mmCIF file of C-alpha atoms and ligand atoms in Angstrom:
data_model
loop_
_atom_site.group_PDB
_atom_site.id
_atom_site.type_symbol
_atom_site.label_atom_id
_atom_site.label_comp_id
_atom_site.label_asym_id
_atom_site.label_seq_id
_atom_site.Cartn_x
_atom_site.Cartn_y
_atom_site.Cartn_z
ATOM 1 C CA UNK A 128 129.901 108.653 167.648
ATOM 2 C CA UNK A 129 127.266 106.128 166.623
ATOM 3 C CA UNK A 130 127.300 102.931 168.647
ATOM 4 C CA UNK A 131 124.273 101.088 167.224
ATOM 5 C CA UNK A 132 125.192 98.090 165.070
ATOM 6 C CA UNK A 133 122.452 96.193 163.312
ATOM 7 C CA UNK A 134 124.579 92.986 163.367
ATOM 8 C CA UNK A 135 123.227 92.376 166.897
ATOM 9 C CA UNK A 136 119.628 92.609 165.720
ATOM 10 C CA UNK A 137 119.584 91.426 162.092
ATOM 11 C CA UNK A 138 116.878 88.880 161.370
ATOM 12 C CA UNK A 139 114.953 89.617 164.568
ATOM 13 C CA UNK A 140 111.144 89.577 164.662
ATOM 14 C CA UNK A 141 111.019 93.292 163.819
ATOM 15 C CA UNK A 142 113.196 92.705 160.746
ATOM 16 C CA UNK A 143 110.852 89.895 159.694
ATOM 17 C CA UNK A 144 107.891 92.303 159.877
ATOM 18 C CA UNK A 145 109.664 95.189 158.122
ATOM 19 C CA UNK A 146 111.488 93.108 155.504
ATOM 20 C CA UNK A 147 108.486 90.942 154.577
ATOM 21 C CA UNK A 148 106.363 94.053 153.901
ATOM 22 C CA UNK A 149 109.182 95.833 152.070
ATOM 23 C CA UNK A 150 109.537 92.770 149.808
ATOM 24 C CA UNK A 151 105.822 92.710 149.040
ATOM 25 C CA UNK A 152 105.837 96.410 148.127
ATOM 26 C CA UNK A 153 108.861 96.054 145.837
ATOM 27 C CA UNK A 154 107.531 92.879 144.188
ATOM 28 C CA UNK A 155 104.360 94.805 143.311
ATOM 29 C CA UNK A 156 106.239 97.869 142.028
ATOM 30 C CA UNK A 157 108.520 95.812 139.788
ATOM 31 C CA UNK A 158 105.565 94.212 137.996
ATOM 32 C CA UNK A 159 105.256 97.341 135.896
ATOM 33 C CA UNK A 160 107.778 97.671 133.083
ATOM 34 C CA UNK A 161 108.910 101.144 134.197
ATOM 35 C CA UNK A 162 112.060 102.068 136.135
ATOM 36 C CA UNK A 163 111.922 103.126 139.763
ATOM 37 C CA UNK A 164 114.126 104.621 142.455
ATOM 38 C CA UNK A 165 114.807 102.808 145.732
ATOM 39 C CA UNK A 166 116.050 105.176 148.369
ATOM 40 C CA UNK A 167 117.125 104.294 151.892
ATOM 41 C CA UNK A 168 118.141 106.718 154.640
ATOM 42 C CA UNK A 169 119.605 104.292 157.235
ATOM 43 C CA UNK A 170 120.858 101.371 155.167
ATOM 44 C CA UNK A 171 123.120 99.309 157.441
ATOM 45 C CA UNK A 172 125.606 96.835 155.968
ATOM 46 C CA UNK A 173 123.350 94.918 153.526
ATOM 47 C CA UNK A 174 124.323 91.362 154.503
ATOM 48 C CA UNK A 175 124.640 89.860 158.001
ATOM 49 C CA UNK A 176 126.120 86.608 159.295
ATOM 50 C CA UNK A 177 123.675 84.962 161.684
ATOM 51 C CA UNK A 178 126.446 82.708 163.038
ATOM 52 C CA UNK A 179 128.489 85.761 164.133
ATOM 53 C CA UNK A 180 129.091 86.444 167.829
ATOM 54 C CA UNK A 181 126.886 89.562 167.757
ATOM 55 C CA UNK A 182 123.873 87.618 166.546
ATOM 56 C CA UNK A 183 124.396 84.677 168.903
ATOM 57 C CA UNK A 184 124.866 87.055 171.839
ATOM 58 C CA UNK A 185 121.413 88.664 171.608
ATOM 59 C CA UNK A 186 119.601 85.564 170.333
ATOM 60 C CA UNK A 187 117.297 87.865 168.365
ATOM 61 C CA UNK A 188 117.626 86.094 165.003
ATOM 62 C CA UNK A 189 116.954 82.787 166.760
ATOM 63 C CA UNK A 190 113.593 84.212 167.892
ATOM 64 C CA UNK A 191 113.106 85.918 164.539
ATOM 65 C CA UNK A 192 113.813 84.556 161.074
ATOM 66 C CA UNK A 193 115.234 81.257 162.352
ATOM 67 C CA UNK A 194 111.914 80.550 164.035
ATOM 68 C CA UNK A 195 109.521 82.278 161.649
ATOM 69 C CA UNK A 196 110.878 81.437 158.192
ATOM 70 C CA UNK A 197 108.261 78.707 157.680
ATOM 71 C CA UNK A 198 105.601 81.456 157.486
ATOM 72 C CA UNK A 199 106.834 82.318 154.005
ATOM 73 C CA UNK A 200 106.294 80.131 150.939
ATOM 74 C CA UNK A 201 109.175 79.604 148.535
ATOM 75 C CA UNK A 202 107.647 82.081 146.043
ATOM 76 C CA UNK A 203 107.255 84.874 148.640
ATOM 77 C CA UNK A 204 109.516 87.789 147.609
ATOM 78 C CA UNK A 205 111.050 87.916 151.121
ATOM 79 C CA UNK A 206 112.067 84.283 150.715
ATOM 80 C CA UNK A 207 113.479 85.081 147.257
ATOM 81 C CA UNK A 208 115.723 87.724 148.847
ATOM 82 C CA UNK A 209 116.820 85.418 151.678
ATOM 83 C CA UNK A 210 117.722 82.697 149.178
ATOM 84 C CA UNK A 211 119.660 85.197 147.041
ATOM 85 C CA UNK A 212 121.737 86.261 150.072
ATOM 86 C CA UNK A 213 122.423 82.648 151.026
ATOM 87 C CA UNK A 214 123.419 81.750 147.461
ATOM 88 C CA UNK A 215 125.880 84.650 147.335
ATOM 89 C CA UNK A 216 127.221 84.704 150.922
ATOM 90 C CA UNK A 217 126.583 81.269 152.455
ATOM 91 C CA UNK A 218 123.898 79.441 154.423
ATOM 92 C CA UNK A 219 124.112 81.708 157.491
ATOM 93 C CA UNK A 220 123.707 84.934 155.531
ATOM 94 C CA UNK A 221 120.735 87.196 156.163
ATOM 95 C CA UNK A 222 119.855 90.089 153.844
ATOM 96 C CA UNK A 223 119.440 93.593 155.204
ATOM 97 C CA UNK A 224 116.925 95.879 153.538
ATOM 98 C CA UNK A 225 119.298 97.205 150.819
ATOM 99 C CA UNK A 226 120.110 93.663 149.718
ATOM 100 C CA UNK A 227 116.434 92.681 149.818
ATOM 101 C CA UNK A 228 115.721 95.604 147.516
ATOM 102 C CA UNK A 229 118.593 94.702 145.198
ATOM 103 C CA UNK A 230 117.385 91.089 144.953
ATOM 104 C CA UNK A 231 113.975 92.243 143.749
ATOM 105 C CA UNK A 232 114.873 95.261 141.601
ATOM 106 C CA UNK A 233 115.891 95.208 137.925
ATOM 107 C CA UNK A 234 118.871 96.643 136.014
ATOM 108 C CA UNK A 235 116.831 99.672 134.958
ATOM 109 C CA UNK A 236 116.089 100.646 138.585
ATOM 110 C CA UNK A 237 118.181 103.070 140.637
ATOM 111 C CA UNK A 238 119.379 102.358 144.192
ATOM 112 C CA UNK A 239 120.535 105.236 146.435
ATOM 113 C CA UNK A 240 121.624 104.310 149.961
ATOM 114 C CA UNK A 241 122.793 106.371 152.881
ATOM 115 C CA UNK A 242 124.760 104.974 155.828
ATOM 116 C CA UNK A 243 126.601 107.251 158.225
ATOM 117 C CA UNK A 244 128.803 104.723 160.057
ATOM 118 C CA UNK A 245 132.099 104.388 158.107
ATOM 119 C CA UNK A 246 132.523 100.653 158.747
ATOM 120 C CA UNK A 247 128.924 99.882 157.800
ATOM 121 C CA UNK A 248 129.160 102.087 154.704
ATOM 122 C CA UNK A 249 132.317 100.216 153.578
ATOM 123 C CA UNK A 250 130.642 96.846 154.089
ATOM 124 C CA UNK A 251 127.625 98.111 152.149
ATOM 125 C CA UNK A 252 129.793 99.224 149.214
ATOM 126 C CA UNK A 253 131.590 95.873 149.192
ATOM 127 C CA UNK A 254 128.356 93.877 149.220
ATOM 128 C CA UNK A 255 126.610 96.117 146.674
ATOM 129 C CA UNK A 256 129.211 97.740 144.388
ATOM 130 C CA UNK A 257 126.478 98.521 141.836
ATOM 131 C CA UNK A 258 124.518 100.764 144.237
ATOM 132 C CA UNK A 259 124.965 104.504 144.793
ATOM 133 C CA UNK A 260 126.166 104.398 148.434
ATOM 134 C CA UNK A 261 126.724 107.666 150.298
ATOM 135 C CA UNK A 262 128.332 107.927 153.717
ATOM 136 C CA UNK A 263 126.040 110.769 154.671
ATOM 137 C CA UNK A 264 123.210 111.797 156.955
ATOM 138 C CA UNK A 265 120.209 109.874 155.583
ATOM 139 C CA UNK A 266 117.444 112.421 156.207
ATOM 140 C CA UNK A 267 119.514 115.217 154.625
ATOM 141 C CA UNK A 268 120.367 113.021 151.646
ATOM 142 C CA UNK A 269 116.741 111.986 151.132
ATOM 143 C CA UNK A 270 115.648 115.620 151.121
ATOM 144 C CA UNK A 271 118.380 116.534 148.652
ATOM 145 C CA UNK A 272 117.592 113.779 146.108
ATOM 146 C CA UNK A 273 113.783 113.981 146.156
ATOM 147 C CA UNK A 274 111.884 114.017 143.925
ATOM 148 C CA UNK A 275 114.201 111.428 142.428
ATOM 149 C CA UNK A 276 114.644 110.429 138.825
ATOM 150 C CA UNK A 277 112.993 107.995 138.069
ATOM 151 C CA UNK A 278 110.095 109.517 139.962
ATOM 152 C CA UNK A 279 108.301 106.245 140.701
ATOM 153 C CA UNK A 280 109.737 104.623 143.768
ATOM 154 C CA UNK A 281 110.033 103.925 147.435
ATOM 155 C CA UNK A 282 112.021 105.353 150.338
ATOM 156 C CA UNK A 283 112.635 103.278 153.462
ATOM 157 C CA UNK A 284 113.424 105.224 156.624
ATOM 158 C CA UNK A 285 114.764 102.904 159.296
ATOM 159 C CA UNK A 286 116.579 104.805 162.061
ATOM 160 C CA UNK A 287 118.087 103.142 165.108
ATOM 161 C CA UNK A 288 116.344 105.671 167.432
ATOM 162 C CA UNK A 289 119.671 105.832 169.258
ATOM 163 C CA UNK A 290 119.160 109.576 169.405
ATOM 164 C CA UNK A 291 115.837 110.093 171.191
ATOM 165 C CA UNK A 292 115.016 113.241 169.188
ATOM 166 C CA UNK A 293 114.526 110.940 166.166
ATOM 167 C CA UNK A 294 111.015 110.211 167.482
ATOM 168 C CA UNK A 295 110.134 113.877 166.922
ATOM 169 C CA UNK A 296 112.224 114.319 163.781
ATOM 170 C CA UNK A 297 110.867 111.428 161.702
ATOM 171 C CA UNK A 298 107.257 112.653 161.249
ATOM 172 C CA UNK A 299 108.656 116.068 160.255
ATOM 173 C CA UNK A 300 110.949 114.381 157.725
ATOM 174 C CA UNK A 301 108.067 112.317 156.321
ATOM 175 C CA UNK A 302 105.950 115.432 155.905
ATOM 176 C CA UNK A 303 108.707 117.248 154.020
ATOM 177 C CA UNK A 304 109.469 114.254 151.804
ATOM 178 C CA UNK A 305 105.798 113.738 150.995
ATOM 179 C CA UNK A 306 105.413 117.368 149.990
ATOM 180 C CA UNK A 307 108.502 117.204 147.752
ATOM 181 C CA UNK A 308 107.632 113.776 146.331
ATOM 182 C CA UNK A 309 103.838 113.274 146.481
ATOM 183 C CA UNK A 310 103.875 110.046 144.428
ATOM 184 C CA UNK A 311 106.699 108.433 146.409
ATOM 185 C CA UNK A 312 106.002 105.490 148.679
ATOM 186 C CA UNK A 313 107.459 106.392 152.079
ATOM 187 C CA UNK A 314 107.967 103.723 154.734
ATOM 188 C CA UNK A 315 108.974 104.524 158.300
ATOM 189 C CA UNK A 316 109.868 101.749 160.726
ATOM 190 C CA UNK A 317 109.821 102.113 164.520
ATOM 191 C CA UNK A 318 110.110 99.797 167.520
ATOM 192 C CA UNK A 319 107.313 99.181 170.031
ATOM 193 C CA UNK A 320 108.989 99.398 173.421
ATOM 194 C CA UNK A 321 108.100 98.501 177.000
ATOM 195 C CA UNK A 322 108.914 102.143 177.845
ATOM 196 C CA UNK A 323 106.346 103.410 175.316
ATOM 197 C CA UNK A 324 108.930 105.868 173.912
ATOM 198 C CA UNK A 325 107.398 105.510 170.436
ATOM 199 C CA UNK A 326 103.752 106.185 171.404
ATOM 200 C CA UNK A 327 103.706 109.928 170.847
ATOM 201 C CA UNK A 328 105.294 109.483 167.418
ATOM 202 C CA UNK A 329 102.795 106.761 166.445
ATOM 203 C CA UNK A 330 99.969 109.108 167.418
ATOM 204 C CA UNK A 331 101.458 111.904 165.302
ATOM 205 C CA UNK A 332 101.738 109.507 162.355
ATOM 206 C CA UNK A 333 98.060 108.574 162.646
ATOM 207 C CA UNK A 334 97.188 112.220 161.958
ATOM 208 C CA UNK A 335 99.681 112.691 159.126
ATOM 209 C CA UNK A 336 98.429 115.030 156.405
ATOM 210 C CA UNK A 337 98.536 112.575 153.494
ATOM 211 C CA UNK A 338 95.723 111.144 151.413
ATOM 212 C CA UNK A 339 96.613 107.487 151.651
ATOM 213 C CA UNK A 340 98.454 106.002 154.615
ATOM 214 C CA UNK A 341 98.755 102.646 156.335
ATOM 215 C CA UNK A 342 99.973 101.664 159.795
ATOM 216 C CA UNK A 343 100.976 98.091 160.533
ATOM 217 C CA UNK A 344 101.856 97.176 164.110
ATOM 218 C CA UNK A 345 102.722 93.698 165.342
ATOM 219 C CA UNK A 346 103.659 92.483 168.791
ATOM 220 C CA UNK A 347 105.914 89.639 169.828
ATOM 221 C CA UNK A 348 107.480 88.283 173.015
ATOM 222 C CA UNK A 349 110.826 89.909 173.885
ATOM 223 C CA UNK A 350 113.763 87.959 172.390
ATOM 224 C CA UNK A 351 115.096 87.484 175.937
ATOM 225 C CA UNK A 352 113.681 88.288 179.334
ATOM 226 C CA UNK A 353 114.158 91.966 180.011
ATOM 227 C CA UNK A 354 114.508 93.010 176.343
ATOM 228 C CA UNK A 355 112.718 96.292 175.792
ATOM 229 C CA UNK A 356 111.388 95.672 172.279
ATOM 230 C CA UNK A 357 107.994 93.971 172.219
ATOM 231 C CA UNK A 358 106.749 94.893 168.776
ATOM 232 C CA UNK A 359 107.344 96.553 165.466
ATOM 233 C CA UNK A 360 105.582 99.335 163.591
ATOM 234 C CA UNK A 361 105.632 100.290 159.921
ATOM 235 C CA UNK A 362 103.949 103.474 158.740
ATOM 236 C CA UNK A 363 103.485 103.855 154.997
ATOM 237 C CA UNK A 364 102.445 106.800 152.849
ATOM 238 C CA UNK A 365 101.007 105.708 149.462
ATOM 239 C CA UNK A 366 100.993 101.970 150.269
ATOM 240 C CA UNK A 367 100.991 99.946 147.033
ATOM 241 C CA UNK A 368 98.231 97.499 146.203
ATOM 242 C CA UNK A 369 98.386 94.315 148.269
ATOM 243 C CA UNK A 370 100.383 95.748 151.162
ATOM 244 C CA UNK A 371 97.443 96.132 153.550
ATOM 245 C CA UNK A 372 96.329 92.559 152.919
ATOM 246 C CA UNK A 373 99.888 91.294 153.443
ATOM 247 C CA UNK A 374 100.157 93.284 156.686
ATOM 248 C CA UNK A 375 96.857 91.854 157.957
ATOM 249 C CA UNK A 376 97.947 88.296 157.253
ATOM 250 C CA UNK A 377 101.339 88.872 158.893
ATOM 251 C CA UNK A 378 99.601 90.331 161.938
ATOM 252 C CA UNK A 379 97.550 87.134 162.270
ATOM 253 C CA UNK A 380 100.783 85.112 162.243
ATOM 254 C CA UNK A 381 102.355 87.305 164.937
ATOM 255 C CA UNK A 382 99.226 87.078 167.098
ATOM 256 C CA UNK A 383 99.660 83.299 167.190
ATOM 257 C CA UNK A 384 103.174 83.561 168.667
HETATM 258 N N1 LIG B 150 117.692 99.293 157.297
HETATM 259 C C1 LIG B 150 118.604 98.263 157.751
HETATM 260 C C2 LIG B 150 117.970 96.904 157.528
HETATM 261 O O1 LIG B 150 116.750 96.774 157.711
HETATM 262 O O2 LIG B 150 118.685 95.977 157.159
HETATM 263 C C3 LIG B 150 118.976 98.446 159.197
HETATM 264 C C4 LIG B 150 119.415 99.819 159.556
HETATM 265 S S1 LIG B 150 119.835 100.056 161.234
HETATM 266 C C5 LIG B 150 118.319 99.946 162.059
HETATM 267 C C6 LIG B 150 120.181 101.776 161.294
HETATM 268 C C7 LIG B 150 121.482 102.180 160.589
HETATM 269 O O3 LIG B 150 121.486 103.604 160.458
HETATM 270 C C8 LIG B 150 122.758 101.826 161.325
HETATM 271 O O4 LIG B 150 123.586 101.074 160.465
HETATM 272 C C9 LIG B 150 123.411 103.175 161.660
HETATM 273 O O5 LIG B 150 124.816 103.154 161.546
HETATM 274 C C10 LIG B 150 122.808 104.076 160.610
HETATM 275 N N2 LIG B 150 122.682 105.504 160.932
HETATM 276 C C11 LIG B 150 122.474 106.074 162.157
HETATM 277 N N3 LIG B 150 122.295 107.407 162.024
HETATM 278 C C12 LIG B 150 122.330 107.673 160.685
HETATM 279 C C13 LIG B 150 122.145 108.845 159.906
HETATM 280 N N4 LIG B 150 121.886 110.032 160.483
HETATM 281 N N5 LIG B 150 122.240 108.755 158.567
HETATM 282 C C14 LIG B 150 122.508 107.564 157.965
HETATM 283 N N6 LIG B 150 122.683 106.410 158.649
HETATM 284 C C15 LIG B 150 122.586 106.460 159.993
#
């Protein structure tokens, strides 16, 4: 049974990195008047309450979005998504990646989300009744729906790495998805840990057989003494225009922490 719950971690520094870059990519894609597909393999519950016990307990949001929000101007697409969540769910709401996507996408776009945990999948359906939510294994679902219709689009892969074999499985999944959907933008998130458990995977990603790739890694102090996560990585196949520049500027901000 899955025990990971993103409620403990929502809005942490890694979410800020991942969500800010996801927003930039989607804002660019939606400039073109053509529909797209947004696909997510590990969606979570869409909206989090930063005043909830889980969030207070880890203190991760306090070291994340609550501290770093001033980095983003009011017209930054990440800020647009945060404001949309607050307007709909209250001042303490924080948008997960599916809600960020929904805030930036248009009626003509398609949203397909996979979340295996029954409670999280229910919460996701309640928060986003207009999305195609499947309580299913995300990697299997992504492989079964690609290439999607519409063919333009983006897939976010954001596992909890609760199962250690995910570090080996994710590059294999990316390879398969890229071969089935060569024009798709594929984003894989991973944590940077004191144990270095992600290093071998990051090395494999660097040698991925794809024409255009991007790797953004940022480091930050652990949210609390003894926390194992000290950074965040985002690997992208077919990064859209502007994403590398946004990643470089975000990296400068994180280096100042
Ligand atoms: N992407 C979300 C965000 O940024 O707001 C956070 C997702 S969280 C890191 C990972 C989620 O994947 C958890 O909600 C967990 O229940 C779910 N999960 C774990 N294994 C899964 C699988 N094989 N297929 C689909 N979802 C899975």
